Every structure is written in structure tokens, then in C-alpha cells.
Coordinates of N, CA, C and O in Angstrom, one line a residue:
M161 N 4.5 205.9 82.5 CA 4.5 206.9 81.4 C 3.0 207.3 81.1 O 2.2 206.3 81.0
R162 N 2.8 208.4 80.6 CA 1.5 208.6 80.1 C 1.3 208.2 78.7 O 2.1 207.8 78.0
I163 N 0.1 208.3 78.2 CA -0.3 207.7 76.8 C 0.5 208.4 75.7 O 0.9 207.8 74.8
G164 N 0.7 209.7 75.8 CA 1.5 210.4 74.8 C 2.9 209.9 74.7 O 3.4 209.8 73.6
E165 N 3.5 209.8 75.9 CA 4.9 209.2 75.9 C 5.0 207.8 75.4 O 5.9 207.4 74.5
L166 N 3.9 206.9 75.7 CA 3.9 205.6 75.2 C 3.7 205.6 73.5 O 4.4 204.9 72.9
A167 N 2.9 206.5 73.1 CA 2.7 206.8 71.7 C 4.0 207.1 71.0 O 4.4 206.5 70.0
R168 N 4.7 208.0 71.6 CA 6.0 208.4 71.0 C 7.0 207.4 71.0 O 7.7 207.1 70.0
R169 N 7.1 206.6 72.1 CA 8.1 205.5 72.2 C 7.8 204.4 71.4 O 8.8 203.6 71.0
S170 N 6.6 204.1 71.3 CA 6.3 202.9 70.4 C 5.9 203.1 69.0 O 5.8 202.3 68.1
G171 N 5.7 204.4 68.7 CA 5.4 204.8 67.2 C 4.0 204.4 66.8 O 3.6 204.4 65.7
V172 N 3.1 204.4 67.9 CA 1.7 204.1 67.7 C 0.9 205.2 68.1 O 1.2 205.8 69.0
S173 N -0.2 205.6 67.4 CA -1.0 206.8 67.8 C -1.7 206.4 69.1 O -2.1 205.4 69.5
E174 N -2.0 207.7 69.8 CA -2.8 207.5 71.1 C -4.2 206.9 70.8 O -4.5 206.2 71.7
R175 N -4.7 207.2 69.7 CA -6.0 206.6 69.5 C -5.9 205.0 69.3 O -6.8 204.3 69.9
S176 N -4.8 204.5 68.7 CA -4.7 203.1 68.6 C -4.4 202.5 70.1 O -5.0 201.4 70.4
L177 N -3.6 203.3 70.9 CA -3.5 202.7 72.3 C -4.7 202.6 73.0 O -4.9 201.7 73.8
R178 N -5.7 203.6 72.9 CA -6.9 203.7 73.6 C -7.7 202.4 73.1 O -8.5 201.7 73.8
Y179 N -7.7 202.1 71.7 CA -8.5 201.0 71.1 C -7.8 199.6 71.7 O -8.6 198.8 72.1
Y180 N -6.5 199.6 71.8 CA -5.9 198.3 72.3 C -6.4 198.1 73.9 O -6.7 197.0 74.1
E181 N -6.6 199.3 74.5 CA -7.0 199.1 75.8 C -8.5 198.7 75.9 O -9.0 197.8 76.7
Q182 N -9.2 199.2 75.0 CA -10.7 198.8 75.0 C -10.8 197.3 74.5 O -11.7 196.7 75.1
Q183 N -10.0 196.8 73.8 CA -10.0 195.4 73.3 C -9.3 194.4 74.3 O -9.3 193.3 74.2
G184 N -8.8 195.0 75.5 CA -8.2 194.2 76.4 C -6.7 193.7 76.2 O -6.3 192.8 76.7
L185 N -6.1 194.4 75.1 CA -4.8 194.1 74.7 C -3.7 194.7 75.5 O -2.5 194.5 75.6
L186 N -4.2 195.9 76.2 CA -3.4 196.7 77.0 C -4.0 197.3 78.2 O -5.2 197.6 78.0
R187 N -3.2 197.3 79.3 CA -4.0 197.9 80.5 C -3.2 199.0 81.0 O -1.9 199.0 80.8
A188 N -3.9 200.0 81.6 CA -3.3 201.2 82.2 C -3.7 201.3 83.8 O -4.9 201.0 83.9
E189 N -2.9 201.8 84.4 CA -3.4 202.2 85.7 C -4.0 203.7 85.6 O -3.6 204.5 84.6
R190 N -4.7 204.2 86.5 CA -5.3 205.5 86.4 C -4.7 206.4 87.5 O -4.6 205.9 88.7
T191 N -4.4 207.6 87.3 CA -3.9 208.6 88.3 C -5.2 209.1 89.0 O -6.3 209.0 88.4
P192 N -5.0 209.7 90.1 CA -6.2 210.4 90.7 C -6.8 211.2 89.8 O -8.1 211.4 90.1
G193 N -6.2 211.9 88.9 CA -6.8 212.9 88.0 C -7.4 212.1 86.7 O -8.0 212.8 85.8
G194 N -7.3 210.8 86.7 CA -8.0 210.0 85.6 C -7.1 209.7 84.3 O -7.6 209.1 83.4
H195 N -5.7 210.3 84.5 CA -4.9 210.1 83.3 C -4.4 208.6 83.3 O -4.2 207.9 84.3
R196 N -4.2 208.0 82.1 CA -3.6 206.6 82.0 C -2.2 206.8 82.3 O -1.4 207.7 81.8
E197 N -1.7 205.8 83.0 CA -0.2 205.4 83.4 C 0.2 204.1 82.9 O -0.6 203.2 83.3
F198 N 1.2 204.0 82.1 CA 1.6 202.7 81.6 C 3.1 202.5 82.2 O 3.9 203.5 82.4
G199 N 3.3 201.3 82.5 CA 4.7 200.8 82.9 C 5.6 200.7 81.7 O 5.2 200.8 80.5
A200 N 6.9 200.7 81.9 CA 7.8 200.5 80.8 C 7.6 199.3 79.9 O 7.9 199.3 78.8
W201 N 6.9 198.2 80.6 CA 6.6 197.0 79.8 C 5.6 197.3 78.7 O 5.7 196.5 77.8
A202 N 4.9 198.3 78.7 CA 3.9 198.7 77.6 C 4.6 198.8 76.3 O 3.9 198.5 75.3
V203 N 5.7 199.4 76.2 CA 6.4 199.5 74.9 C 6.5 198.1 74.2 O 6.1 198.1 73.1
D204 N 7.0 197.3 74.9 CA 7.2 196.0 74.3 C 5.9 195.3 74.0 O 5.8 194.6 73.0
R205 N 4.9 195.5 74.9 CA 3.6 194.9 74.6 C 2.9 195.5 73.2 O 2.4 194.9 72.4
V206 N 3.0 196.8 73.2 CA 2.6 197.5 72.0 C 3.3 197.0 70.6 O 2.6 196.7 69.7
V207 N 4.6 196.9 70.7 CA 5.4 196.3 69.6 C 4.9 195.0 69.2 O 4.7 194.7 68.0
R208 N 4.6 194.1 70.2 CA 4.2 192.7 69.9 C 2.7 192.8 69.3 O 2.4 192.2 68.3
I209 N 2.0 193.6 69.8 CA 0.5 193.9 69.3 C 0.7 194.2 67.8 O -0.1 193.6 66.9
Q210 N 1.5 195.3 67.6 CA 1.6 195.7 66.2 C 2.1 194.5 65.2 O 1.6 194.4 64.0
A211 N 3.1 193.8 65.7 CA 3.6 192.7 64.9 C 2.4 191.7 64.6 O 2.4 191.1 63.5
L212 N 1.7 191.3 65.7 CA 0.5 190.3 65.5 C -0.6 190.9 64.5 O -1.0 190.2 63.6
Y213 N -0.9 192.2 64.6 CA -1.9 192.7 63.6 C -1.2 192.8 62.2 O -1.8 192.3 61.3
A214 N 0.0 193.0 62.1 CA 0.8 192.9 60.8 C 0.7 191.5 60.2 O 0.7 191.4 59.0
A215 N 0.6 190.5 61.1 CA 0.6 189.2 60.6 C -0.8 188.6 60.2 O -1.0 187.6 59.8
G216 N -1.8 189.7 60.4 CA -3.1 189.3 60.0 C -4.1 188.8 61.0 O -5.2 188.4 60.8
L217 N -3.7 188.9 62.3 CA -4.4 188.3 63.4 C -5.5 189.5 63.9 O -5.1 190.7 63.8
N218 N -6.5 189.1 64.3 CA -7.6 190.2 64.8 C -7.3 190.4 66.2 O -6.6 189.6 66.9
S219 N -8.0 191.4 66.8 CA -7.9 191.7 68.1 C -8.3 190.6 69.1 O -7.7 190.4 70.2
K220 N -9.4 189.9 68.8 CA -9.9 188.8 69.6 C -8.7 187.7 69.7 O -8.5 187.3 70.8
K221 N -8.1 187.3 68.6 CA -7.1 186.4 68.6 C -5.9 186.8 69.2 O -5.1 186.1 70.1
I222 N -5.5 188.1 69.2 CA -4.3 188.7 69.8 C -4.5 188.7 71.3 O -3.6 188.4 72.0
A223 N -5.8 189.0 71.8 CA -6.1 189.0 73.1 C -5.9 187.7 73.8 O -5.4 187.4 74.9
Q224 N -6.2 186.6 73.0 CA -6.0 185.1 73.5 C -4.5 184.8 73.4 O -4.0 184.1 74.3
L225 N -3.8 185.3 72.5 CA -2.3 185.1 72.3 C -1.4 185.7 73.4 O -0.5 185.1 73.8
L226 N -1.7 186.9 73.6 CA -0.7 187.7 74.4 C -0.4 187.1 75.8 O 0.8 187.1 76.2
P227 N -1.4 186.6 76.5 CA -0.9 185.9 77.8 C -0.2 184.7 77.5 O 0.5 184.2 78.5
C228 N -0.1 184.1 76.4 CA 0.7 182.9 76.1 C 2.1 183.1 75.7 O 3.0 182.3 75.7
M229 N 2.5 184.5 75.5 CA 3.9 184.8 74.9 C 4.7 184.8 76.2 O 4.2 184.9 77.3
R230 N 5.9 184.8 75.9 CA 6.9 184.8 77.1 C 6.7 186.0 77.9 O 6.4 187.1 77.5
D231 N 7.0 185.8 79.2 CA 6.8 186.9 80.1 C 8.0 187.9 80.0 O 8.9 187.6 79.3
A232 N 7.9 189.2 80.6 CA 8.9 190.0 80.4 C 10.3 189.6 80.8 O 11.3 190.0 80.4
D233 N 10.3 188.7 81.8 CA 11.6 188.2 82.3 C 12.2 187.1 81.4 O 13.2 186.6 81.7
G234 N 11.4 186.7 80.2 CA 11.9 185.9 79.4 C 11.5 184.3 79.5 O 11.7 183.4 78.9
G235 N 10.8 184.2 80.8 CA 10.4 182.9 81.2 C 9.1 182.5 80.4 O 8.5 183.2 79.9
P236 N 8.9 181.1 80.4 CA 7.7 180.7 79.6 C 6.4 181.0 80.4 O 6.5 181.1 81.5
N237 N 5.4 181.3 79.6 CA 4.1 181.5 80.2 C 3.3 180.3 79.9 O 3.3 179.8 78.8
E238 N 2.6 179.7 81.0 CA 1.8 178.6 80.7 C 0.4 178.7 80.5 O -0.4 177.8 80.8
S239 N 0.0 179.7 79.9 CA -1.4 180.0 79.6 C -2.0 179.4 78.2 O -3.1 179.4 78.1
A240 N -1.1 178.9 77.4 CA -1.4 178.3 76.2 C -2.1 177.0 76.3 O -1.9 176.2 77.2
T241 N -3.3 176.9 75.5 CA -4.0 175.7 75.4 C -3.7 175.1 74.1 O -3.3 175.6 73.2
Q242 N -3.9 173.7 73.9 CA -3.7 172.9 72.8 C -4.6 173.6 71.7 O -4.2 173.7 70.6
R243 N -5.9 173.9 72.0 CA -6.8 174.6 71.0 C -6.1 175.9 70.4 O -6.1 176.0 69.2
L244 N -5.6 176.7 71.3 CA -4.9 177.9 70.9 C -3.7 177.6 70.0 O -3.5 178.3 69.0
V245 N -2.9 176.6 70.3 CA -1.7 176.3 69.7 C -2.1 175.8 68.3 O -1.5 176.3 67.2
G246 N -3.2 175.0 68.1 CA -3.7 174.6 66.8 C -4.1 175.8 66.0 O -3.8 175.8 64.8
E247 N -4.8 176.7 66.5 CA -5.2 178.0 65.9 C -4.1 178.7 65.4 O -4.0 179.3 64.2
L248 N -3.1 178.9 66.2 CA -1.8 179.6 65.9 C -1.1 178.8 64.7 O -0.6 179.6 63.8
V249 N -1.0 177.6 64.8 CA -0.4 176.8 63.7 C -1.1 177.1 62.3 O -0.4 177.4 61.3
R250 N -2.4 177.1 62.4 CA -3.2 177.5 61.1 C -2.9 178.8 60.7 O -2.7 179.2 59.5
E251 N -2.8 179.8 61.7 CA -2.6 181.1 61.3 C -1.1 181.3 60.5 O -1.0 181.9 59.5
R252 N -0.2 180.5 61.1 CA 1.1 180.5 60.5 C 1.1 179.9 59.2 O 1.7 180.4 58.1
E253 N 0.2 178.9 58.8 CA 0.2 178.2 57.6 C -0.4 179.2 56.6 O -0.1 179.3 55.5
R254 N -1.5 180.0 57.1 CA -2.2 181.0 56.2 C -1.1 182.0 55.8 O -1.0 182.4 54.7
I255 N -0.2 182.5 56.7 CA 0.8 183.3 56.5 C 1.8 182.8 55.5 O 2.2 183.5 54.6
D256 N 2.1 181.6 55.6 CA 3.0 181.0 54.7 C 2.6 180.9 53.3 O 3.2 181.1 52.3
R257 N 1.1 180.7 53.2 CA 0.5 180.8 51.9 C 0.6 182.1 51.3 O 0.9 182.3 50.1
L258 N 0.4 183.1 52.1 CA 0.3 184.5 51.6 C 1.9 184.8 51.1 O 2.0 185.4 50.1
I259 N 2.8 184.5 51.9 CA 4.2 184.7 51.4 C 4.5 184.0 50.1 O 5.1 184.6 49.2
A260 N 4.1 182.7 50.0 CA 4.2 182.0 48.8 C 3.6 182.8 47.6 O 4.2 182.9 46.5
D261 N 2.3 183.2 47.7 CA 1.6 183.9 46.7 C 2.3 185.3 46.4 O 2.4 185.5 45.1
L262 N 2.8 186.0 47.3 CA 3.7 187.2 47.1 C 4.9 186.8 46.3 O 5.3 187.6 45.5
V263 N 5.6 185.9 46.7 CA 6.7 185.5 45.9 C 6.4 185.2 44.4 O 7.2 185.7 43.5
L264 N 5.4 184.5 44.2 CA 5.0 184.2 42.8 C 4.6 185.6 42.1 O 5.0 185.6 40.9
S265 N 3.9 186.4 42.8 CA 3.6 187.7 42.2 C 4.8 188.5 41.8 O 4.9 189.1 40.8
R266 N 5.8 188.5 42.8 CA 7.0 189.2 42.5 C 7.7 188.5 41.3 O 8.4 189.4 40.4
G267 N 7.7 187.3 41.1 CA 8.3 186.7 40.1 C 7.7 187.1 38.7 O 8.4 187.4 37.6
V268 N 6.4 187.2 38.8 CA 5.6 187.7 37.5 C 6.0 189.1 37.2 O 6.2 189.5 36.0
L269 N 6.1 190.0 38.2 CA 6.3 191.3 38.1 C 7.7 191.3 37.5 O 8.1 192.3 36.6
D270 N 8.7 190.6 37.9 CA 10.1 190.6 37.5 C 10.2 190.4 36.0 O 10.9 191.0 35.2
E271 N 9.3 189.4 35.6 CA 9.3 189.0 34.2 C 8.8 190.1 33.3 O 9.4 190.5 32.4
V272 N 7.7 190.9 33.8 CA 7.1 192.0 33.0 C 8.2 193.2 33.0 O 8.5 193.7 32.1
I273 N 9.0 193.4 34.2 CA 10.0 194.4 34.2 C 11.0 194.1 33.2 O 11.4 195.0 32.5
D274 N 11.5 192.9 33.2 CA 12.5 192.5 32.2 C 12.1 192.6 30.9 O 12.9 193.2 30.0
A275 N 10.8 192.2 30.5 CA 10.4 192.3 29.1 C 10.2 193.8 28.8 O 10.6 194.3 27.7
A276 N 9.9 194.6 29.7 CA 9.6 196.1 29.5 C 10.9 196.6 29.3 O 11.1 197.7 28.4
S277 N 11.8 196.3 30.2 CA 13.2 197.0 30.1 C 13.9 196.6 28.7 O 14.5 197.5 28.1
A278 N 13.7 195.4 28.2 CA 14.3 194.9 26.9 C 13.6 195.8 25.7 O 14.3 196.3 24.9
G279 N 12.4 196.0 25.9 CA 11.7 196.8 24.8 C 12.0 198.2 24.9 O 12.1 199.0 24.0
A280 N 12.2 198.7 26.2 CA 12.6 200.2 26.4 C 14.0 200.5 25.9 O 14.1 201.4 25.4
G281 N 14.9 199.5 25.9 CA 16.2 199.7 25.4 C 16.3 199.7 23.9 O 17.1 200.4 23.4
A282 N 15.2 199.2 23.1 CA 15.2 199.1 21.7 C 14.8 200.5 21.3 O 15.2 201.1 20.3
S283 N 13.9 201.2 21.9 CA 13.4 202.6 21.5 C 13.3 203.3 22.7 O 12.1 203.4 23.4
P284 N 14.2 204.2 23.1 CA 14.2 204.8 24.4 C 13.1 205.9 24.5 O 12.8 206.4 23.4
D285 N 12.6 206.2 25.7 CA 11.7 207.2 25.9 C 12.3 208.6 25.5 O 13.4 208.9 26.1
P286 N 11.7 209.3 24.7 CA 12.4 210.6 24.3 C 12.7 211.5 25.5 O 13.6 212.2 25.4
S287 N 11.9 211.4 26.5 CA 12.2 212.4 27.7 C 13.4 211.8 28.4 O 14.3 212.6 29.0
T288 N 13.6 210.5 28.5 CA 14.9 210.0 29.1 C 16.2 210.3 28.2 O 17.2 210.5 28.8
A289 N 15.8 210.1 27.0 CA 17.0 210.4 26.1 C 17.5 211.7 26.1 O 18.7 212.0 26.2
A290 N 16.5 212.7 26.2 CA 16.9 214.2 26.3 C 17.6 214.5 27.7 O 18.7 215.2 27.6
A291 N 17.2 213.8 28.7 CA 17.8 214.0 30.0 C 19.1 213.4 30.1 O 20.0 213.9 30.7
A292 N 19.4 212.4 29.2 CA 20.7 211.7 29.2 C 21.7 212.5 28.2 O 22.9 212.0 28.1
G293 N 21.1 213.5 27.6 CA 22.0 214.3 26.7 C 22.1 213.7 25.4 O 23.1 214.0 24.7
R294 N 21.2 212.9 24.9 CA 21.3 212.2 23.5 C 20.7 213.0 22.5 O 19.8 213.9 22.5

């Protein structure tokens, strides 16, 4: 498939796909006319890349990690090193800390919302009271 089709199927811009290729995260064959051609495997690869970026990994780390992920047939890939595994464990721990911080922030926000809601019930906003027919 051409880059436009891959962009459509993966939900990622053509510009991002070109960047992934520059970073060695994605590879394309070239047609005689110079157009990029990707196999069907590329959609799954792009989805994985997006998930790893969303987890906070940079392109260098993703380039190291991708060869260690399960192959398309579901079999294990034996490219992982103990050093890389250690780095990935640390990344997971960092993500766990971020999640814990977000849960705490959500709890604080919930308390503020509860307090504001209780106060709002005592003296309603005139615009909402008018809209409710009061």
C-alpha cells in the first residue's frame, strides 16, 4: 500500500509516517517511480509505534524496542538484551508513577468539584436557574 493508504488505515499523518521512516521505525520498499510501498504489516507497526510514543518513549528507545516485540506470526523475537529489558522496566516504573500522580490529581479535582457543587446548590447560578424555568 502507498503512504496515503497507510495513513488512512492507521490514522497517522503522512508526515508522521515519513518521520518514522527517517528514524528507522518503519521501512518502505520503493517503486520504480520512487513511491513508498508498505506491506499490510505496516498498519500494526504504526499502531505499536503510536502506543509507545503515547507511553512516553522517544524514537531512539522505540527503535531499540521494536525488534524485541513479538513477530507478526505471534512468535517470540529474540533480539532483547538484558540491558534493554532493564531500561524498559524503568520506563514502566516511570509510567506507573505518572499514573499514580494522575490518580491523586483526579482525587483532588473530585474534592474541588464536590465542594463547588455543594456551594452551587446553595445559591444557583442565575443563568442556570432561568434555563431550568425557575
